[in-house]
Each structure stands twice: as C-alpha cells, then as structure tokens.
Coordinates of C-alpha atoms and ligand atoms in Angstrom, one line a residue:
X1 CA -4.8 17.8 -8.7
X2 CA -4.5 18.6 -4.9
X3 CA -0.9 18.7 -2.7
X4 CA -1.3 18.3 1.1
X5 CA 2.1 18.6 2.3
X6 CA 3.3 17.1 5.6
X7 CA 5.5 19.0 7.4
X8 CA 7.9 16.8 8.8
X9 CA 11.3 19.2 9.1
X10 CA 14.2 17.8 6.9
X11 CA 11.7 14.4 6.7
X12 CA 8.6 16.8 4.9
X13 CA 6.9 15.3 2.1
X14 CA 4.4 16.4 -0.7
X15 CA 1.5 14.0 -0.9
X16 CA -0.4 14.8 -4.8
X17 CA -3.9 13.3 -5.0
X18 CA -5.9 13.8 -8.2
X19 CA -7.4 11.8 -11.3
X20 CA -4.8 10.7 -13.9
X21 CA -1.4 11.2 -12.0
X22 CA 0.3 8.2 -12.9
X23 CA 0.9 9.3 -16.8
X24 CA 2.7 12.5 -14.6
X25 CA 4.7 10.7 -12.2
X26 CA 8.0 10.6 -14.5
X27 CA 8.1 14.1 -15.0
X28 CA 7.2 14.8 -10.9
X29 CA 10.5 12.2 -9.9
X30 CA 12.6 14.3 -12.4
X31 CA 11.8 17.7 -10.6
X32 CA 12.2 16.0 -7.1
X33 CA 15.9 15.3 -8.1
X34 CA 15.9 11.5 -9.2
X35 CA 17.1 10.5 -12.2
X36 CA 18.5 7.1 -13.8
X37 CA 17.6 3.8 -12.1
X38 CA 15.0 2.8 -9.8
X39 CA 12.5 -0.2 -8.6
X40 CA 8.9 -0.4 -8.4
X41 CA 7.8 -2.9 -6.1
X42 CA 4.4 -4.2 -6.5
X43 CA 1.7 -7.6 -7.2
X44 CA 1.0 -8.9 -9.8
X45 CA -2.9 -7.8 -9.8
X46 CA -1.8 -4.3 -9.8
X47 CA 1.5 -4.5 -11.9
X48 CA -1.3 -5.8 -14.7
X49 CA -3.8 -2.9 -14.2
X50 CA -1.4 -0.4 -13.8
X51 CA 2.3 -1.5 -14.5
X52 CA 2.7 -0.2 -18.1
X53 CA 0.8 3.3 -17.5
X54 CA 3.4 3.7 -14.5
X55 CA 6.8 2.3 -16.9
X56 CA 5.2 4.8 -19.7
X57 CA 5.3 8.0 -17.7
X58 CA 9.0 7.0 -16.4
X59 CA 10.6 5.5 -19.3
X60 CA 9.9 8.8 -21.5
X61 CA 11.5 10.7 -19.1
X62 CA 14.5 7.9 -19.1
X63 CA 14.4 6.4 -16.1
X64 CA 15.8 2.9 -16.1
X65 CA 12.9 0.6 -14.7
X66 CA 13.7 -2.5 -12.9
X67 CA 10.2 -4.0 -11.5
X68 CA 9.7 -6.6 -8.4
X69 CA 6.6 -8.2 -8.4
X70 CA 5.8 -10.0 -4.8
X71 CA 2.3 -12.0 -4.4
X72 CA -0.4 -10.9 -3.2
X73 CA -1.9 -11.0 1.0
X74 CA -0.9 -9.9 4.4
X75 CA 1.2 -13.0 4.7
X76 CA 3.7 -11.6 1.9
X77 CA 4.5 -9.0 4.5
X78 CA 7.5 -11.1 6.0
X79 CA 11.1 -11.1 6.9
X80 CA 11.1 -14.1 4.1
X81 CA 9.9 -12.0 1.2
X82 CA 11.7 -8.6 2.3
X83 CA 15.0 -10.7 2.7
X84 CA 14.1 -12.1 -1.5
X85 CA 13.6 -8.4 -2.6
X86 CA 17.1 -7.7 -0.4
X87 CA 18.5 -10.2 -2.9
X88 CA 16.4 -9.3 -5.9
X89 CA 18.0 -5.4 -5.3
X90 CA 21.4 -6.7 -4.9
X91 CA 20.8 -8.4 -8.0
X92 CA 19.8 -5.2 -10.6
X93 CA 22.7 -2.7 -8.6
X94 CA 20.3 -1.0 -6.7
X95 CA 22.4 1.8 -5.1
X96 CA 21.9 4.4 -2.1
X97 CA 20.5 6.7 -4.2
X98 CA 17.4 4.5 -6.2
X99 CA 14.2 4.9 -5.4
X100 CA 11.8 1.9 -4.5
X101 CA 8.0 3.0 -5.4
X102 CA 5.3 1.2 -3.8
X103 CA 2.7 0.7 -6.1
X104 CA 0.2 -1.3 -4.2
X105 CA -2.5 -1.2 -1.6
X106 CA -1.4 -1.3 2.1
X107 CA 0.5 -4.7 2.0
X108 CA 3.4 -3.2 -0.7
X109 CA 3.3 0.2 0.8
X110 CA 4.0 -1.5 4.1
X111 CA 6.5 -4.1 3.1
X112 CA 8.0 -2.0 0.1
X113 CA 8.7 0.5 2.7
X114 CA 10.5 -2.0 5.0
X115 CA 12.8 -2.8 2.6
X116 CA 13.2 1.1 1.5
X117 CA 14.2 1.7 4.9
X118 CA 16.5 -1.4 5.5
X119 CA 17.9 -1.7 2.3
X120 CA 21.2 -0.3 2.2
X121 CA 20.6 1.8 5.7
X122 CA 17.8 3.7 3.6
X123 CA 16.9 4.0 0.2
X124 CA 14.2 6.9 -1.1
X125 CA 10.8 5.7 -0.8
X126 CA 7.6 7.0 -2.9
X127 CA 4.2 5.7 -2.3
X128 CA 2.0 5.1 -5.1
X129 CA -0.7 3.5 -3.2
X130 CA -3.7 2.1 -5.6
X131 CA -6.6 1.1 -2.3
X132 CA -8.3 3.5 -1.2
X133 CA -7.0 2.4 2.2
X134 CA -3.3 3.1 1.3
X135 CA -4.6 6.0 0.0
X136 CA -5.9 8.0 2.7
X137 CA -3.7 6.2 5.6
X138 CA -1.2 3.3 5.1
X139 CA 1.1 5.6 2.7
X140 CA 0.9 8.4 5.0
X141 CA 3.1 9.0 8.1
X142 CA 6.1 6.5 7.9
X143 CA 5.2 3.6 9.6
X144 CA 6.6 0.2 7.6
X145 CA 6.7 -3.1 8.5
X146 CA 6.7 -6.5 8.1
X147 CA 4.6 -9.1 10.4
X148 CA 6.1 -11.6 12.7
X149 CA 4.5 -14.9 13.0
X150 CA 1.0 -13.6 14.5
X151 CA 1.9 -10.9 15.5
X152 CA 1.2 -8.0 12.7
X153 CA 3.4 -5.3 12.2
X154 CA 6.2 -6.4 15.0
X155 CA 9.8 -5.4 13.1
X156 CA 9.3 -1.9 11.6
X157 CA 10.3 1.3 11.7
X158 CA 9.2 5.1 11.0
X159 CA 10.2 5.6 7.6
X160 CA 8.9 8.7 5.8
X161 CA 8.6 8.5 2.1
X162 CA 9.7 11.5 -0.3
X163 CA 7.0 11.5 -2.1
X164 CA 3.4 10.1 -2.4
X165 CA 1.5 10.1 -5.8
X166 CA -2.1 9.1 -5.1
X167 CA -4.2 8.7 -8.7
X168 CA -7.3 8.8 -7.5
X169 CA -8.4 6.8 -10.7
X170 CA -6.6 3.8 -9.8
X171 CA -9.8 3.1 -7.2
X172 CA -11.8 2.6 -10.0
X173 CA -11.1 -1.2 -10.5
X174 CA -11.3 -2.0 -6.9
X175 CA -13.4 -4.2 -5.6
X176 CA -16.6 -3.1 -3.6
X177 CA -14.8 -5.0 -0.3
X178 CA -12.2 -3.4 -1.0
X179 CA -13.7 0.2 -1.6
X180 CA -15.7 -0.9 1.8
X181 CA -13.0 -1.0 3.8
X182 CA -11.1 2.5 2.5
X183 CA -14.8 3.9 3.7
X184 CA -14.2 2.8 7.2
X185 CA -11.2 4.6 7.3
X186 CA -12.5 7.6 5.7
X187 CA -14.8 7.8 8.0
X188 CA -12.8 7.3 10.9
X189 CA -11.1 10.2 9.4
X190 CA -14.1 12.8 9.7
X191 CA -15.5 11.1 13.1
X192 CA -12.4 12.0 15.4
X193 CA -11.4 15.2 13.4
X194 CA -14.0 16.7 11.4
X195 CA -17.5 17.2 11.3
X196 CA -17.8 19.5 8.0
X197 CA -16.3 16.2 6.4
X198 CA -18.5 14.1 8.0
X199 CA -21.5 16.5 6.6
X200 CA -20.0 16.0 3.5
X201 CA -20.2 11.8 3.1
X202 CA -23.7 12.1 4.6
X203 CA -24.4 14.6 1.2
X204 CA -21.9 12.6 -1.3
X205 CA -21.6 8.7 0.1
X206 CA -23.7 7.8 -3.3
X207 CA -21.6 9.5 -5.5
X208 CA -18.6 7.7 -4.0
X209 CA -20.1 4.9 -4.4
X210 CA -20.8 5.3 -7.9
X211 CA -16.9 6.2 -8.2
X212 CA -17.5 10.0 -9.2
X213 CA -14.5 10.5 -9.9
X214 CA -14.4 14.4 -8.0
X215 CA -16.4 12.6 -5.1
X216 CA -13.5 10.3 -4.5
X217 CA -10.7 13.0 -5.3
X218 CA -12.5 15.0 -2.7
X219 CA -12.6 12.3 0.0
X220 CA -9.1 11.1 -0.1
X221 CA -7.8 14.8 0.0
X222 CA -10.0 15.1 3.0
X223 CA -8.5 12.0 4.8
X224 CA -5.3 13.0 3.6
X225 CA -5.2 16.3 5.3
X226 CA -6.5 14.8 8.6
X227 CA -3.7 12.1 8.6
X228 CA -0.6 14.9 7.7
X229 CA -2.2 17.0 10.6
X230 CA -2.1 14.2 13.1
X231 CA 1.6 13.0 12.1
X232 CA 2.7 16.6 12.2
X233 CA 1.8 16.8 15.9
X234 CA 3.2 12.9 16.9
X235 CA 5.2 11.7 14.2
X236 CA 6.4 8.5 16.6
X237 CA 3.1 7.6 17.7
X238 CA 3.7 8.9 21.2
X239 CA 0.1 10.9 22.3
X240 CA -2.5 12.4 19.7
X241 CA -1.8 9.9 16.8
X242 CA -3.3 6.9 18.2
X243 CA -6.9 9.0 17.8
X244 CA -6.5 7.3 14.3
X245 CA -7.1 3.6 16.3
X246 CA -10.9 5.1 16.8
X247 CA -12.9 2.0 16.2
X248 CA -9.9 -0.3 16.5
X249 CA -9.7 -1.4 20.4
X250 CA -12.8 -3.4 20.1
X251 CA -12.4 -3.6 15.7
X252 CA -8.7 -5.8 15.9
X253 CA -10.5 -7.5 18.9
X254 CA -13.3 -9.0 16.5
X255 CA -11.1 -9.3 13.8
X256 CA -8.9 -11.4 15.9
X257 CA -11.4 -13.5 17.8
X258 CA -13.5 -14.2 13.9
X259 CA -9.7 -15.6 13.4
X260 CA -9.7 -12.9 10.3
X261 CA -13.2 -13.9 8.9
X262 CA -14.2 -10.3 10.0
X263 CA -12.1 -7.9 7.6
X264 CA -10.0 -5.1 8.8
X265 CA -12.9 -2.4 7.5
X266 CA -16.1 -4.5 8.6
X267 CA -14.3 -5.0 12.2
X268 CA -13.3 -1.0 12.4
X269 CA -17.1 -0.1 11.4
X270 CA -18.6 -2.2 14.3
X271 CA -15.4 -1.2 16.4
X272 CA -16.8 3.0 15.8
X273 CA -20.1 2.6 16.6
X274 CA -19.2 0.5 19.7
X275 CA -16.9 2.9 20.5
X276 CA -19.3 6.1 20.2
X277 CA -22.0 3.9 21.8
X278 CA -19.7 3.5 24.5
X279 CA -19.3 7.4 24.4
X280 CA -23.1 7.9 25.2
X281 CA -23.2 5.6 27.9
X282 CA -20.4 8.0 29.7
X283 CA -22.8 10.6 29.2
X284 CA -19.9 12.3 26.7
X285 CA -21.4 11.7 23.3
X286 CA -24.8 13.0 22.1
X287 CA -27.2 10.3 20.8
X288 CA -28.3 11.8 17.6
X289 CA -24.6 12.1 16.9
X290 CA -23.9 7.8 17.1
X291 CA -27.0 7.7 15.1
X292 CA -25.7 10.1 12.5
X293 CA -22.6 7.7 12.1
X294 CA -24.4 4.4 12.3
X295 CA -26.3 5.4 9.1
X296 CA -23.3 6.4 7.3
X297 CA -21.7 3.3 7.9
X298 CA -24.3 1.4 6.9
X299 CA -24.7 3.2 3.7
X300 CA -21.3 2.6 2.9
X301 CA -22.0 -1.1 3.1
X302 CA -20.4 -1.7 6.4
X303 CA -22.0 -3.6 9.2
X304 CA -22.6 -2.0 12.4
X305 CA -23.8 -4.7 14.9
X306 CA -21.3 -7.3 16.2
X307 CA -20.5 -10.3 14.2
X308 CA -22.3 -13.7 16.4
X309 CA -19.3 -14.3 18.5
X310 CA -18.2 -15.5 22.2
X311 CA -18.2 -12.2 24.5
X312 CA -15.4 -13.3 26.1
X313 CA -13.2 -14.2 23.3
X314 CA -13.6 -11.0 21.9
X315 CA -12.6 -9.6 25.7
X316 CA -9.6 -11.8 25.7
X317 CA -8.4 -10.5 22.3
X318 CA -9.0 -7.1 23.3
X319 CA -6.4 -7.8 26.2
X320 CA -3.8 -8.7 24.2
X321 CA -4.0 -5.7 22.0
X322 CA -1.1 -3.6 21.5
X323 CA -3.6 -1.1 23.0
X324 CA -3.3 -2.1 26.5
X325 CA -0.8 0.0 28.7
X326 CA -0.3 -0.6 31.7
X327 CA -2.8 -3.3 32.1
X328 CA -5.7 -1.1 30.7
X329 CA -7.8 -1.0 27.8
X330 CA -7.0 2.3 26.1
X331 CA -9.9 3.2 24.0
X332 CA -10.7 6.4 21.6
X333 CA -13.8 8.0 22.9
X334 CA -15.5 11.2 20.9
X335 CA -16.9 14.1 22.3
X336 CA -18.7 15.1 19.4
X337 CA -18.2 14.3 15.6
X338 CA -14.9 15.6 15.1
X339 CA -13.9 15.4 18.4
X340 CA -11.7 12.6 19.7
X341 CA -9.7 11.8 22.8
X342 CA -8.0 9.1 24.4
X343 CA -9.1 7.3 27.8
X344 CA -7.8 3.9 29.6
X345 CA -11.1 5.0 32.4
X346 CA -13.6 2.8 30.4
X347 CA -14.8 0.0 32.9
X348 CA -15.3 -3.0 31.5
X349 CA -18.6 -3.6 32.8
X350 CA -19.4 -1.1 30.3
X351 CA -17.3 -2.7 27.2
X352 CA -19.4 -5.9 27.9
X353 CA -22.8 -4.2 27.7
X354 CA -22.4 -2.4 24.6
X355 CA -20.8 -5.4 23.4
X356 CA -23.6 -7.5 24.6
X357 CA -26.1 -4.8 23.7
X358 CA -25.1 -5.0 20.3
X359 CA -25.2 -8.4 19.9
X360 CA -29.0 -8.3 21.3
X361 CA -29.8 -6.1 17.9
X362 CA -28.8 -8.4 15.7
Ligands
LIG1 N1 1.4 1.7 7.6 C1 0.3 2.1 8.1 O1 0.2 3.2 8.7 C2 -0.9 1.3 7.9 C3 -2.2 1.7 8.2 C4 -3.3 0.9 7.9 C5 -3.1 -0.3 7.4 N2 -1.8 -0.8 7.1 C6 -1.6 -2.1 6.5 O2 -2.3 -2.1 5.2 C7 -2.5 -3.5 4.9 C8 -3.9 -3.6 4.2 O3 -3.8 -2.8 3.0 P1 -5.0 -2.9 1.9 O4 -6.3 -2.9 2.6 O5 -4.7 -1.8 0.9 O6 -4.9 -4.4 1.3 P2 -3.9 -5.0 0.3 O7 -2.6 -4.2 0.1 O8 -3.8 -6.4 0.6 O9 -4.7 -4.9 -1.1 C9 -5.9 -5.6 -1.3 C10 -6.0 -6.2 -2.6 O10 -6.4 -5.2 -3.6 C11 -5.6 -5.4 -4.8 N3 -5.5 -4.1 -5.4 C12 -4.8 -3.0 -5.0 N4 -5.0 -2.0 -5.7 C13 -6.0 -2.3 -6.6 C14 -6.7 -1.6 -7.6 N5 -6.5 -0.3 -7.8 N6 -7.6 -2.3 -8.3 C15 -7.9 -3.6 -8.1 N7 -7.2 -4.3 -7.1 C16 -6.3 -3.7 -6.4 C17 -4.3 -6.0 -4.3 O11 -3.8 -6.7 -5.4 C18 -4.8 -6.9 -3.2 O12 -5.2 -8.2 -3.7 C19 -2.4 -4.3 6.1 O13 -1.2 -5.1 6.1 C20 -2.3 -3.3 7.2 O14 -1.5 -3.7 8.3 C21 -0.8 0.0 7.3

C-alpha cells in the first residue's frame, strides 16, 4: 500500500492506494478518530460487488452501519436525489460528526460529496472510489456537485474529503469501457505532467490491461500524485488546475454535440490528440511527441480520430463551454510530454483544420 498525501493546511488529507484495502478500512477510520455511526452511500451494482467486504471491515471494529443505496447514471446526480438522501440521513440520526463514504465511481463520489458538504453545514467525507476514473481524479481535490438540468456540475462546492481509500482491486470487475475511460485520464495525467510516467504506459499498457494487479496499483498512484500536486498549488481552480481539462475543450465539445453517444473517455482521447496536434501546428509541440501519444491511446482502446460529426456543431458546443472566458476558447496546449500550459491565443482557423484534418483520416 502507497499514501500520497495532499497537503491542503487544516483541509490535508491522506489518499491510500493499494490491493485489498477495503478489508482495512475499519481499522484506518478508527485511527483517523471516528467511531460509532456512519453512512455509506453507494449503487446498487457496487453495494453488491463490494458492500459486505466494506460492512465486514467496519462492523468488526463496531461501527454502526447505516447504508444508502441511490441508482445508478449521471442523471442521479440531482438536487432531487441529494434532497432524498437529506431525508434518508434525517431519518437514521445522522449527526455533525458521521461520516458519509462514497463508495462508487465518479457519480457517488460527486453526489455523496454534495450531500457531505450540505448536510448539516458539513459532515466528514471519505472517498472510497471503485472506477478507475474516481480513482485517479473525481475523489481527489474537493470538487462535488450535483447537475442542473443540462448543465453538468452547476450547484457544488469545494469540499475536501478526510480521507480516500482507493482498493486498487475493486478495478478488477470493471468493465473494459469503463477501464477505457480511467486510461484517458491516466493518460492525461502523464501528458501535461510527466513524461517518465508516460514512458512507463508505453512499457506496461498490456499489463494494465490484463489487470496486473501492481501495474494498476502503480498507475493510479502515479495519477494520484499528479492530481495532489496540482490541487496543492490551486485548490479553487483559479490558474494551474485547469491543465487537468487537457483534451477537454474540444473532448466535452464532441461529447456534447454526439448528444452523449461519445463517452466522457472516447471524447477526452480524440480531445488530446487534437489538442497536441493543435500544439504542432503552433510550431510548440514536437511531432514524434503527438505520435508517441496517439499510439498509446490507441492501445488503450481509445479512438483518436473524430467521431463523423457537423464541424460546426462541434464549434458551437465548444463555445458554450465553461472553458470560454472572456469570449475565447481557452485551450491546454503542451510543450512537450509533461509539459502543459494554458492559452486562449488559438485561432480558430486552426481548431477547424485539425478538426477537419482529422476527420479527413477517418
Ligand atoms: N469531482 C471531480 O473532480 C470529477 C472529475 C472527473 C469526473 N467527475 C464526474 O465523475 C462522473 C463519472 O464517473 P465514472 O466514470 O466513475 O462513472 P460512474 O460513477 O457513473 O460509474 C460507472 C459505472 O460503473 C459501475 N461501477 C463502479 N465501480 C465498479 C466496479 N468496481 N466494478 C464494476 N462496476 C463498477 C457503476 O455502478 C456505474 O454503473 C461524472 O459525473 C463526472 O462529472 C468528477
């Protein structure tokens, strides 16, 4: 087992990633301080893979288990089902001082965490993420929320949690989509930060893949290191965090203009490699060093050409992004593997032949 601690003053948290930490997470809330009664908050996919290893470990060190189940999707992350768990805590005495744990992928982590921090003015919060995207970003850093109508993650807040057990076992019964899309982020995660990492999927991607079970322990500490880093230096999301949206101006653009056909991961993956082929064009980004990403992607089983949509749709939803200050497209450009920055001095001539470009390949 492997601790990356983020260093958040008074808000710092231990994050423990390593095979079999579930059967341990009873004894590691008793040494953190909690004791008697406290919520898990979870689906029911996960509740039945994973449920009674979690009540095990906390029941023999007496905890008092009260467990919320909430169905599965993105659209459970709403003002309606937060405002049922509200009721739901109200209903078992849940107190100040009781934990909620997520145990989930990003959904529960995200909407788990609303309610942590609403609840009550603020209840603890531990992450027990069980995707390999929750594992290596959502449960990291603080951000909750829920969506609003369309618009995904609108009412939400920066909530750290106290602690996040990642059991890096738990990835073994997701599916290969699902696994897919954690790759995109991990390698997000090497691209804008770290090229010994990124060295390291181009040596190990098969053994991911096969689910080694030190290959995955080794990529999610990776990713989890990177993340901490980057929420160290801009906990609120004001400057050097939003290198972690590499791949996502143009990414949530095809996701939103395939009206969600594209997945989050598949969308990211063509959103990098537009994004780095964008970098060549400035004359920024070496060549060889797109190509080395385009065939990790790939060999992670994510796409790298655009999907066959309308150009402009895709420019339209890339508009309405979140993304745009000020009128401009803010995109996340890299210097080199490992090296990211931030720049709203793309012109869009440029977007629409990469774009284009792309599309061309397929
Ligand atoms: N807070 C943040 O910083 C942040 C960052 C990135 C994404 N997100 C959010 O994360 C969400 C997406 O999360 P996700 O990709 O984890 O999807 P998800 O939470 O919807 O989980 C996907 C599916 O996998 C199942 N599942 C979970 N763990 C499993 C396991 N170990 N074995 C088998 N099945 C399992 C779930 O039941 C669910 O059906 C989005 O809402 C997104 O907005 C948040």
């Amino acid at each position: 087992m492997r601790k990356v601690k983020v260093k958040l003053g008074s808000n710092s948290y231990e994050v423990c990633v390593g095979s079999g930490l579930l059967a341990q997470t009873g004894r590691w809330l008793t040494e953190n301080g909690f004791s008697g009664k406290l919520v898990i908050i979870t689906d029911p996919t996960v509740n039945w893979l994973y449920g009674d290893a979690l009540n095990r470990s906390l029941t023999k060190e007496g905890f008092n288990v009260t467990t919320l189940l909430v169905a599965e999707g993105e659209d459970q992350k709403s003002l309606e089902t937060a405002g049922r768990l509200y009721h739901e805590l109200t209903n078992c005495f849940a107190e100040r001082t009781t934990p909620i744990l997520a145990l989930g992928g990003g959904v529960i982590g995200d909407l788990a965490g609303f309610v942590a921090a609403t609840y009550l003015r603020g209840v603890p919060l531990v992450q027990i993420p069980t995707t390999l995207l929750a594992q290596v970003d959502s449960s990291i850093g603080g951000k909750v929320a829920v969506d609003h109508g369309q618009l995904k993650n609108k009412i939400g807040a920066f909530y750290q949690p106290r602690l996040v057990i990642t059991d890096t076992d738990t990835l073994k019964t997701l599916p290969t989509t699902e696994l897919a899309s954690g790759l995109a982020e991990v390698i997000k995660s090497a691209a804008i930060r770290d090229n010994e990492f990124l060295t390291f999927l181009e040596k190990n991607l098969d053994r991911v893949k096969s689910l080694d079970t030190g290959a995955l322990e080794e990529i999610v500490f990776q990713s989890v290191k990177i993340k901490a880093e980057i929420v160290e230096k801009d906990e609120r999301d004001l400057g050097l965090r939003s290198i972690l949206n590499y791949g996502h101006t143009i990414g949530h653009a095809i996701e939103s203009a395939s009206d969600f056909k594209v997945d989050h991961g598949r969308a990211i993956a063509i959103g990098m490699l537009a994004a780095a082929r964008i970098s060549n064009q400035m004359g920024i980004l070496d060549e060889s060093e797109s190509m080395r990403l385009k065939s990790v992607i790939e060999r992670a089983g994510l796409p790298t050409e655009m999907p066959n949509l309308k150009l402009e749709e895709i420019i339209q939803a890339m508009k309405h992004d979140k993304k745009v200050l000020k009128d401009k497209v803010r995109f996340v450009l890299l210097k080199s593997i490992g090296d990211a920055f931030i720049t709203d001095e793309v012109s869009p001539h440029l977007v629409e032949q990469v774009l284009v470009g792309s599309n061309e390949k397929t």
